[in-house]
Short mmCIF file of C-alpha atoms in Angstrom, two decimals:
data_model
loop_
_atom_site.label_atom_id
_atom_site.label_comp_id
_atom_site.label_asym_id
_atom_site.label_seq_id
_atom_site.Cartn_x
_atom_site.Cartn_y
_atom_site.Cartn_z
CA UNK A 1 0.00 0.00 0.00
CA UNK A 2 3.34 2.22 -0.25
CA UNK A 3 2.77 3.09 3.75
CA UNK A 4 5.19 2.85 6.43
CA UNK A 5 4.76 2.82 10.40
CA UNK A 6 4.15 6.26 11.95
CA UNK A 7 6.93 8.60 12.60
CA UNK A 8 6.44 12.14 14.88
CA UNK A 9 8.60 14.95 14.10
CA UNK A 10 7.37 17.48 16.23
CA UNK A 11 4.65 18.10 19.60
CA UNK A 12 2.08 19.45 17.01
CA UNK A 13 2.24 16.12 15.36
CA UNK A 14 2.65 13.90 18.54
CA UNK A 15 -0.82 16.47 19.75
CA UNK A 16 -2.38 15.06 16.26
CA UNK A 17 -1.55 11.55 16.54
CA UNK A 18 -3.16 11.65 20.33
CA UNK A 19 -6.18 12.89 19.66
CA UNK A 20 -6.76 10.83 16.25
CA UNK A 21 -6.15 7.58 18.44
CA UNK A 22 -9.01 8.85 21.51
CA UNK A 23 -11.21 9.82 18.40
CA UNK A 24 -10.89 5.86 16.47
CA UNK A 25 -9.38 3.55 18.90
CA UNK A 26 -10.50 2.04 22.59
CA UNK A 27 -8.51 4.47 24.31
CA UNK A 28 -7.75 2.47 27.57
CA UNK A 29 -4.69 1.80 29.89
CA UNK A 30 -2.48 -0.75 28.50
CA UNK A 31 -2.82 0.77 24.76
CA UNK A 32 0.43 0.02 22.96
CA UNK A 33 0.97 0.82 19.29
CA UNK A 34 3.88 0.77 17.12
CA UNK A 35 5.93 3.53 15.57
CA UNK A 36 8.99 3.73 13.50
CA UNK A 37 11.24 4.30 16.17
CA UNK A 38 14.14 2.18 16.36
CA UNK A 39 17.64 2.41 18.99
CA UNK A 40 20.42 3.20 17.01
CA UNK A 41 22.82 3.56 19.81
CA UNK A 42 21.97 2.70 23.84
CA UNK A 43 19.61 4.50 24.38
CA UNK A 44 18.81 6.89 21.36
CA UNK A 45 16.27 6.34 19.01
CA UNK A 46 15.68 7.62 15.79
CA UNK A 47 12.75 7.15 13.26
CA UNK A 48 13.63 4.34 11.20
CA UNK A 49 12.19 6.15 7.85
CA UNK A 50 13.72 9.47 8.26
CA UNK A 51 16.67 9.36 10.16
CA UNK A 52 15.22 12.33 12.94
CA UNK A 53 15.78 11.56 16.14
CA UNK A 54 13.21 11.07 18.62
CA UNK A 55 11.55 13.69 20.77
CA UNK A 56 13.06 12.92 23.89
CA UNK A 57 10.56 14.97 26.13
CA UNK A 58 7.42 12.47 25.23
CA UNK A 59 8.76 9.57 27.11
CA UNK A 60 7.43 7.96 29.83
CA UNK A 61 9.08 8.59 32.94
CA UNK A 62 12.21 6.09 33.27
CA UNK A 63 11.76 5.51 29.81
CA UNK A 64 13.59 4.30 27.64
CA UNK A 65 15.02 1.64 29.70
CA UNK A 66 16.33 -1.49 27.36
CA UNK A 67 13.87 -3.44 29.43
CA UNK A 68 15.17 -7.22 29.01
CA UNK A 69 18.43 -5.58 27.28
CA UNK A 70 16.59 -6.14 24.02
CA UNK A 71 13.70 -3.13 24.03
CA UNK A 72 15.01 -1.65 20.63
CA UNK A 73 12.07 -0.83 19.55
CA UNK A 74 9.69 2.22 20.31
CA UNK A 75 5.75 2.01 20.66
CA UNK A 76 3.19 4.52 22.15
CA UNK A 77 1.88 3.79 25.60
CA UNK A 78 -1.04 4.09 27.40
CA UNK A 79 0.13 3.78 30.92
CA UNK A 80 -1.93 5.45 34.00
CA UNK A 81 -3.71 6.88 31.68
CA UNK A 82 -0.69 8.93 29.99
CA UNK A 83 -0.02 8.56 26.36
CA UNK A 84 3.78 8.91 26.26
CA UNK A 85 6.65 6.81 23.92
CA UNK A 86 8.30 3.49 25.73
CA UNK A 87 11.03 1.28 24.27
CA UNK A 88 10.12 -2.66 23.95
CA UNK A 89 11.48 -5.84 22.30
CA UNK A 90 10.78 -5.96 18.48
CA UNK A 91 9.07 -9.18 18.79
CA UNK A 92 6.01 -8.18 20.58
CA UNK A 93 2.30 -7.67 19.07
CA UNK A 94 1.20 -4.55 18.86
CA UNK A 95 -1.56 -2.56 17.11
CA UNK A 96 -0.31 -0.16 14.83
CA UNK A 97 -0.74 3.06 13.11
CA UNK A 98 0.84 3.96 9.34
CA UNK A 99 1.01 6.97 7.58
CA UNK A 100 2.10 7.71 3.76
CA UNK A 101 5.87 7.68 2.83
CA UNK A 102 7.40 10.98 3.27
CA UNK A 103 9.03 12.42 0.25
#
């Protein structure tokens, strides 16, 4: 379908991507959903289809961690009721949002 998982550049675009999930998903604690965010080096992540690094203000507290020593991966999470970025292992099922490439 020439998408790619979700990458946010900036808070006006993290502030989007919030409120389109509460408006079209079951917004509930324990929501996790998968963006393009990747580790590149311990612990900093960059979006995996543009090469920006990750706002590093939107995570949740503690995060990320390298839970396991294998959370290289990045998803959105609905913990205590706070919708904030959290690193996780790769192999996990997740729901997922994707958005058109970026050219």
């Amino acid at each position: 379908m020439g998408m790619e998982l979700l990458s946010i550049d900036s808070v006006e675009e993290f502030d989007k991507i919030h409120t389109l999930v509460k408006e079209k998903m079951e917004y509930r604690n324990g929501l996790m959903i998968w963006t393009a965010g990747a580790m590149k080096d311990v612990d900093q992540f960059y979006w995996m289809n543009t090469g920006n690094p990750v706002l590093s203000s939107r995570w949740h507290p503690g995060e990320p961690n390298n839970g396991y020593g294998n959370s290289h991966c990045m998803q959105i999470w609905i913990k205590n009721s706070t919708f904030l970025f959290d690193d996780t292992q790769c192999s996990n099922k997740r729901f997922f949002i994707c958005q058109s490439k970026k050219t």
